[in-house]
Coordinates of C-alpha atoms in Angstrom, one line a residue:
Chain A
X1 CA -58.1 23.0 62.6
X2 CA -56.1 23.1 59.0
X3 CA -54.4 26.1 58.2
X4 CA -54.9 27.9 55.2
X5 CA -51.4 27.8 53.9
X6 CA -51.2 24.0 54.2
X7 CA -54.5 23.6 52.4
X8 CA -52.9 25.9 49.5
X9 CA -49.7 23.8 49.6
X10 CA -51.3 20.4 49.4
X11 CA -50.1 18.0 47.1
X12 CA -53.1 16.4 45.8
X13 CA -56.6 18.3 45.3
X14 CA -59.1 18.5 48.0
X15 CA -61.4 16.1 46.4
X16 CA -59.6 13.2 44.2
X17 CA -61.9 12.2 41.3
X18 CA -61.7 9.4 39.0
X19 CA -61.3 10.4 35.2
X20 CA -64.8 9.6 34.4
X21 CA -67.6 11.1 32.3
X22 CA -68.1 14.2 34.2
X23 CA -64.9 15.2 34.5
X24 CA -63.4 18.7 32.8
X25 CA -62.1 18.0 29.3
X26 CA -58.3 18.2 29.3
X27 CA -57.9 21.1 27.2
X28 CA -60.0 23.3 29.4
X29 CA -57.5 25.5 31.4
X30 CA -57.5 25.7 35.2
X31 CA -60.4 27.2 36.9
X32 CA -59.6 31.0 37.9
X33 CA -60.3 30.1 41.4
X34 CA -57.5 27.4 41.3
X35 CA -54.8 29.4 39.8
X36 CA -52.8 30.3 42.6
X37 CA -53.2 26.9 43.9
X38 CA -49.7 25.6 43.7
X39 CA -49.4 22.1 44.3
X40 CA -46.7 21.2 47.2
X41 CA -43.8 19.4 45.8
X42 CA -43.8 15.7 46.4
X43 CA -41.0 15.0 49.0
X44 CA -39.2 11.7 48.0
X45 CA -36.2 10.8 50.6
X46 CA -32.8 10.2 49.1
X47 CA -33.0 6.6 50.0
X48 CA -36.2 6.0 48.2
X49 CA -35.2 8.0 45.3
X50 CA -32.2 5.8 44.6
X51 CA -34.0 2.6 45.1
X52 CA -36.8 3.5 42.9
X53 CA -34.1 4.7 40.2
X54 CA -32.3 1.1 40.8
X55 CA -35.5 -0.6 40.4
X56 CA -36.7 1.1 37.5
X57 CA -33.2 0.9 35.7
X58 CA -33.2 -2.8 36.3
X59 CA -36.7 -3.1 35.0
X60 CA -36.1 -1.1 31.7
X61 CA -33.1 -3.3 31.1
X62 CA -35.0 -6.4 31.8
X63 CA -37.8 -5.6 29.3
X64 CA -35.6 -4.3 26.6
X65 CA -33.8 -7.7 26.6
X66 CA -37.2 -9.4 26.5
X67 CA -38.3 -7.3 24.0
X68 CA -35.2 -7.4 21.8
X69 CA -35.4 -11.4 22.2
X70 CA -38.8 -11.7 20.8
X71 CA -38.3 -9.2 18.0
X72 CA -35.5 -11.3 16.8
X73 CA -37.2 -14.4 17.3
X74 CA -40.0 -13.1 15.2
X75 CA -37.7 -12.1 12.2
X76 CA -36.0 -15.4 12.4
X77 CA -39.0 -16.9 12.1
X78 CA -40.3 -15.0 9.2
X79 CA -36.9 -15.5 7.3
X80 CA -37.3 -19.0 7.8
X81 CA -40.9 -19.1 6.6
X82 CA -40.2 -17.0 3.5
X83 CA -37.2 -19.3 2.2
X84 CA -39.3 -22.4 3.0
X85 CA -42.0 -20.9 1.0
X86 CA -39.8 -20.7 -2.2
X87 CA -39.8 -24.6 -2.9
X88 CA -42.1 -26.2 -0.7
X89 CA -44.7 -24.1 -1.0
X90 CA -44.8 -24.0 -4.9
X91 CA -46.1 -27.5 -5.2
X92 CA -48.4 -27.0 -2.2
X93 CA -49.8 -24.0 -3.8
X94 CA -50.1 -26.0 -7.0
X95 CA -52.1 -28.4 -5.2
X96 CA -54.1 -25.8 -3.7
X97 CA -54.9 -24.2 -6.8
X98 CA -55.9 -27.7 -8.3
X99 CA -58.2 -28.4 -5.4
X100 CA -59.7 -24.8 -5.5
X101 CA -60.6 -25.3 -9.5
X102 CA -62.0 -28.4 -8.9
X103 CA -64.2 -27.2 -6.1
X104 CA -65.3 -24.3 -8.2
X105 CA -66.2 -26.2 -11.1
X106 CA -68.4 -28.7 -9.3
X107 CA -70.2 -25.4 -7.6
X108 CA -70.5 -24.2 -11.0
X109 CA -72.2 -27.1 -12.3
X110 CA -74.6 -27.3 -9.3
X111 CA -75.4 -23.7 -9.8
X112 CA -76.0 -24.3 -13.8
X113 CA -78.8 -26.9 -12.8
X114 CA -80.5 -25.0 -10.2
X115 CA -80.4 -22.2 -12.8
X116 CA -82.0 -24.4 -15.5
X117 CA -84.6 -25.5 -13.3
X118 CA -85.2 -21.9 -12.2
X119 CA -85.6 -21.0 -16.0
X120 CA -88.1 -23.4 -16.8
X121 CA -90.2 -22.2 -13.8
X122 CA -90.2 -18.8 -14.6
X123 CA -90.8 -19.4 -18.6
X124 CA -93.8 -21.3 -17.3
X125 CA -94.9 -18.5 -15.1
X126 CA -94.4 -16.0 -18.0
X127 CA -96.7 -17.8 -20.5
X128 CA -99.3 -18.4 -17.9
X129 CA -99.2 -14.6 -17.3
X130 CA -99.5 -13.8 -20.6
X131 CA -102.3 -16.0 -21.5
X132 CA -104.1 -14.5 -18.4
X133 CA -103.6 -11.1 -19.6
X134 CA -104.4 -12.0 -23.3
X135 CA -107.9 -13.4 -22.0
X136 CA -108.5 -10.6 -20.0
X137 CA -108.0 -8.4 -22.9
X138 CA -110.3 -10.5 -25.0
X139 CA -112.8 -10.5 -22.3
X140 CA -112.8 -6.6 -22.0
X141 CA -113.0 -6.1 -25.8
X142 CA -116.1 -8.2 -26.1
X143 CA -117.7 -6.3 -23.4
X144 CA -116.9 -3.1 -24.9
X145 CA -118.4 -4.5 -28.3
X146 CA -121.4 -5.6 -26.3
X147 CA -121.8 -2.4 -24.6
X148 CA -121.3 -0.5 -27.7
X149 CA -124.2 -2.8 -29.7
X150 CA -126.7 -2.4 -27.2
X151 CA -126.4 1.5 -27.3
X152 CA -126.5 1.0 -31.0
X153 CA -129.8 -0.9 -30.6
X154 CA -131.3 1.6 -28.1
X155 CA -130.5 4.6 -30.3
X156 CA -132.1 2.8 -33.3
X157 CA -135.3 2.5 -31.2
X158 CA -135.4 6.0 -30.2
X159 CA -134.4 7.2 -33.9
X160 CA -138.1 6.5 -34.7
X161 CA -139.5 9.1 -32.8
X162 CA -136.9 12.0 -33.7
X163 CA -138.2 15.0 -35.3
X164 CA -137.0 15.3 -38.9
X165 CA -137.6 18.3 -41.2
X166 CA -140.4 16.1 -42.8
X167 CA -142.6 15.6 -39.4
X168 CA -141.5 19.4 -38.0
X169 CA -144.7 21.0 -38.8
X170 CA -146.5 18.3 -37.3
X171 CA -144.5 18.2 -34.1
X172 CA -145.1 22.0 -34.1
X173 CA -148.9 21.6 -34.4
X174 CA -149.1 18.6 -31.9
X175 CA -147.0 21.0 -29.3
X176 CA -149.0 23.9 -29.9
X177 CA -152.4 21.7 -29.4
X178 CA -151.2 20.2 -26.1
X179 CA -149.4 22.8 -24.0
X180 CA -147.8 21.5 -20.6
X181 CA -147.7 23.5 -17.6
X182 CA -145.1 22.3 -15.2
X183 CA -146.1 24.7 -12.4
X184 CA -147.9 23.2 -9.3
X185 CA -148.8 24.5 -5.7
X186 CA -148.2 22.4 -2.5
X187 CA -150.3 22.8 0.8
X188 CA -149.5 21.9 4.3
X189 CA -150.9 18.0 3.7
X190 CA -148.4 17.7 0.9
X191 CA -150.8 17.6 -1.9
X192 CA -149.7 18.9 -5.3
X193 CA -152.2 21.1 -7.4
X194 CA -150.4 20.9 -10.8
X195 CA -150.9 23.9 -13.2
X196 CA -150.8 27.6 -12.5
X197 CA -154.3 28.3 -12.9
X198 CA -156.0 25.1 -11.2
X199 CA -158.6 26.3 -8.8
X200 CA -158.0 25.2 -5.0
X201 CA -160.7 23.6 -3.5
X202 CA -161.8 25.6 -0.2
X203 CA -162.8 22.9 2.2
X204 CA -159.6 22.0 3.6
X205 CA -159.5 26.0 4.8
X206 CA -162.8 25.3 7.0
X207 CA -161.4 22.4 8.8
X208 CA -159.1 23.0 11.8
X209 CA -155.3 22.1 11.4
X210 CA -154.9 18.4 12.9
X211 CA -153.2 18.8 16.0
X212 CA -149.9 17.2 16.2
Chain B
X1 CA -38.3 55.5 42.7
X2 CA -39.0 52.1 43.9
X3 CA -38.0 49.3 41.6
X4 CA -41.2 47.0 40.7
X5 CA -41.1 43.7 42.7
X6 CA -41.4 40.5 40.6
X7 CA -43.0 37.5 42.1
X8 CA -42.7 34.2 40.3
X9 CA -45.6 32.0 41.0
X10 CA -46.0 28.2 39.7
X11 CA -44.1 24.9 40.7
X12 CA -40.5 24.8 41.2
X13 CA -38.3 22.7 38.9
X14 CA -34.8 20.9 39.2
X15 CA -33.4 23.6 36.6
X16 CA -31.1 26.3 37.7
X17 CA -30.1 29.0 35.3
X18 CA -31.1 30.4 32.1
X19 CA -32.2 29.5 28.6
X20 CA -29.3 29.1 26.1
X21 CA -30.6 32.0 24.1
X22 CA -30.7 34.1 26.9
X23 CA -27.0 33.6 27.6
X24 CA -26.1 33.7 24.1
X25 CA -28.1 36.5 22.6
X26 CA -26.6 39.1 25.2
X27 CA -22.9 38.2 24.4
X28 CA -20.3 39.8 21.8
X29 CA -20.4 37.7 18.9
X30 CA -23.1 35.2 20.4
X31 CA -20.9 34.0 22.8
X32 CA -18.6 32.0 20.3
X33 CA -15.7 30.8 22.3
X34 CA -17.3 31.0 25.8
X35 CA -18.0 28.3 28.0
X36 CA -21.4 27.2 29.3
X37 CA -22.4 24.7 31.8
X38 CA -25.6 22.9 32.3
X39 CA -26.3 22.5 36.0
X40 CA -28.2 19.1 35.7
X41 CA -24.5 17.7 34.9
X42 CA -23.0 19.6 37.9
X43 CA -23.9 16.4 40.1
X44 CA -21.1 14.5 38.8
X45 CA -17.6 14.8 40.7
X46 CA -15.9 15.3 37.3
X47 CA -16.2 18.6 35.5
X48 CA -18.5 18.9 32.4
X49 CA -18.9 21.8 30.3
X50 CA -19.4 23.0 26.8
X51 CA -17.6 25.3 24.7
X52 CA -19.3 27.3 22.0
X53 CA -18.1 26.9 18.4
X54 CA -21.0 28.0 16.5
X55 CA -24.5 29.7 17.0
X56 CA -27.3 29.9 14.7
X57 CA -30.4 31.7 15.5
X58 CA -33.8 30.6 14.9
X59 CA -37.0 32.0 13.2
X60 CA -39.5 33.7 15.0
X61 CA -41.6 30.7 15.6
X62 CA -39.0 29.2 17.7
X63 CA -38.1 32.3 19.9
X64 CA -37.2 30.2 23.0
X65 CA -34.7 28.1 21.0
X66 CA -31.1 28.5 19.5
X67 CA -29.0 26.1 17.3
X68 CA -25.7 26.0 18.9
X69 CA -22.7 23.7 18.5
X70 CA -20.3 22.8 21.3
X71 CA -17.5 21.1 22.0
X72 CA -18.5 19.0 24.9
X73 CA -16.6 17.7 27.7
X74 CA -18.5 15.3 30.2
X75 CA -17.6 13.9 33.2
X76 CA -13.8 14.8 32.2
X77 CA -13.7 13.2 28.9
X78 CA -13.9 15.4 25.9
X79 CA -16.0 13.7 23.1
X80 CA -14.7 13.6 19.7
X81 CA -17.6 15.2 17.8
X82 CA -19.1 18.4 18.0
X83 CA -22.5 18.2 19.8
X84 CA -25.5 20.0 18.4
X85 CA -27.6 21.7 21.0
X86 CA -31.3 22.7 19.4
X87 CA -33.9 20.4 21.2
X88 CA -32.7 21.3 24.8
X89 CA -31.6 24.8 24.1
X90 CA -35.1 26.1 25.4
X91 CA -34.5 24.6 28.9
X92 CA -33.5 27.2 31.8
X93 CA -30.8 25.0 33.1
X94 CA -27.5 26.5 31.7
X95 CA -25.1 29.0 32.9
X96 CA -22.3 30.9 31.6
X97 CA -18.7 30.5 33.0
X98 CA -17.1 34.0 34.0
X99 CA -14.0 34.5 31.8
X100 CA -11.8 34.5 35.0
X101 CA -13.0 31.0 36.1
X102 CA -12.5 29.5 32.5
X103 CA -8.7 28.6 33.2
X104 CA -9.4 26.7 36.3
X105 CA -12.2 24.9 35.2
X106 CA -10.2 23.9 32.0
X107 CA -7.2 23.0 34.3
X108 CA -9.4 20.5 36.1
X109 CA -9.9 18.4 33.2
X110 CA -6.6 16.9 33.1
X111 CA -6.7 14.6 35.9
X112 CA -8.3 11.0 35.1
X113 CA -12.0 10.4 35.9
X114 CA -12.5 8.8 39.3
X115 CA -15.5 6.6 38.8
X116 CA -14.7 3.0 38.6
X117 CA -14.6 1.2 35.3
X118 CA -17.5 -0.7 34.5
X119 CA -17.9 -3.2 31.9
X120 CA -21.5 -3.9 31.1
X121 CA -22.6 -7.5 30.4
X122 CA -24.1 -8.5 26.7
X123 CA -26.4 -11.1 27.8
X124 CA -29.0 -11.5 30.6
X125 CA -30.7 -14.8 31.9
X126 CA -34.3 -15.2 31.0
X127 CA -37.1 -15.1 33.3
X128 CA -38.1 -18.1 34.9
X129 CA -41.6 -18.5 33.3
X130 CA -40.1 -17.4 30.0
X131 CA -37.8 -20.4 29.8
X132 CA -40.4 -23.1 30.3
X133 CA -42.4 -20.9 27.7
X134 CA -39.5 -20.8 25.2
X135 CA -38.7 -24.7 25.6
X136 CA -42.4 -25.6 24.8
X137 CA -42.9 -22.9 22.1
X138 CA -39.7 -24.2 20.4
X139 CA -41.1 -27.8 20.8
X140 CA -44.2 -26.7 18.9
X141 CA -42.6 -25.1 16.3
X142 CA -40.2 -27.7 15.5
X143 CA -37.1 -25.6 16.3
X144 CA -34.0 -26.7 18.2
X145 CA -34.3 -26.6 21.9
X146 CA -32.1 -23.9 23.3
X147 CA -29.5 -24.8 26.0
X148 CA -28.3 -21.5 27.4
X149 CA -31.2 -19.5 28.6
X150 CA -29.8 -16.2 27.9
X151 CA -30.9 -13.2 25.8
X152 CA -28.8 -10.4 24.2
X153 CA -29.1 -7.3 26.0
X154 CA -29.4 -3.9 24.1
X155 CA -28.0 -0.4 25.2
X156 CA -29.2 2.7 24.3
X157 CA -26.3 4.4 22.2
X158 CA -25.2 7.7 23.4
X159 CA -21.7 9.6 23.2
X160 CA -22.0 10.2 26.9
X161 CA -21.8 6.6 27.9
X162 CA -19.4 6.1 30.6
X163 CA -19.8 2.2 31.3
X164 CA -18.1 0.3 28.5
X165 CA -20.1 -2.7 26.9
X166 CA -18.0 -5.8 26.9
X167 CA -16.6 -7.2 24.0
X168 CA -17.5 -10.7 23.0
X169 CA -15.8 -13.0 25.1
X170 CA -14.9 -10.6 27.8
X171 CA -16.0 -10.9 31.5
X172 CA -18.1 -8.0 32.6
X173 CA -17.6 -6.7 36.0
X174 CA -21.4 -6.2 36.8
X175 CA -24.2 -8.7 36.1
X176 CA -27.9 -8.1 35.5
X177 CA -30.4 -10.5 37.1
X178 CA -34.0 -11.0 36.6
X179 CA -34.8 -10.8 40.6
X180 CA -35.1 -7.9 42.7
X181 CA -31.2 -7.6 43.0
X182 CA -29.3 -6.1 46.0
X183 CA -31.2 -2.9 47.4
X184 CA -29.2 0.2 47.6
X185 CA -31.2 1.4 50.5
X186 CA -31.8 -1.6 52.7
X187 CA -33.7 0.4 55.4
X188 CA -36.6 0.4 53.0
X189 CA -36.7 -3.6 53.3
X190 CA -36.5 -3.8 57.1
X191 CA -38.6 -6.9 58.2
X192 CA -39.1 -8.1 54.3
X193 CA -37.2 -11.4 53.7
X194 CA -35.2 -10.8 50.5
X195 CA -34.7 -13.9 48.6

């Protein structure tokens, strides 16, 4: 049985976990239940401590030397490169520049050719489009004129029947002479009987309604 | 009246003593002229102590710290310059030497230090893989090929240094190598061939 004291004084937590996504964030303080859990101080024997100290010191010395060596080499290389660039690279740079200019001009010529072609195509397309639109406009106008002339013709035809001040008396007389009655009645069979005072024949009332 | 019992809870430390402000703040004239000891340096056989020369207090934000200039004697050797203690002044590791023991401490300095004179090397041999790499690398870059595979060593500069670094042409008394070296405690390597 593990005693309470040894549990409290253990060096490591009870459950060793990996630093994964479900871990408590680093800035969250110690849980209330764990405040008084004081980890036991790791016991390192004197021999081991001295040996580890010696090994670590050795390692640090070696690594410092290696780091310094490569650092100095890097600086040396850089300085040689810089000094070499003053003479050699001037010529090299000029050559490179010329080469670049040549290449650029070649590209420009090629692009200019392509652009000319594209422009021509675009111009043709634009002309076509303009013509199409003009035609469409013409057609529409024509249609409108046709419609209007048709309407004028119709109106001229109708104009003969118009009531003018001269024919007003005659029209009134005509209207008085021929009164029109739009009232009508309807029976179950759907027969219409025009006029308000039209007598309705009685024979239909005697008959039985047709059985449906 | 029972005095309240204070029980400290927490991890143990290697430190032993008070912070510098706890000592200096309660002394007359802020303890100028008194001698303090850092208990970490008491592990050396030679006396190491510090005499306070000047004290400057710090603003409220740094209430655990204090800026102190001291005449430092480290491992029986007095350093030529004054040392400023600020960054480490918060460490609860300082002790005040009582006035009646000061004379004894000062008297113990006179004798010569008893550690062996160590002269540190200026160079170290390259590790084996690095030698081959360097040869190929220099060939590739068109540089001259190295004849001696040694690298310069660099050391941290500290006024506390007791080991001397060899002058050019001087023969060092210790030699650093890239291997494991000679173990301090052979009992840890029982049954392991060391070659």
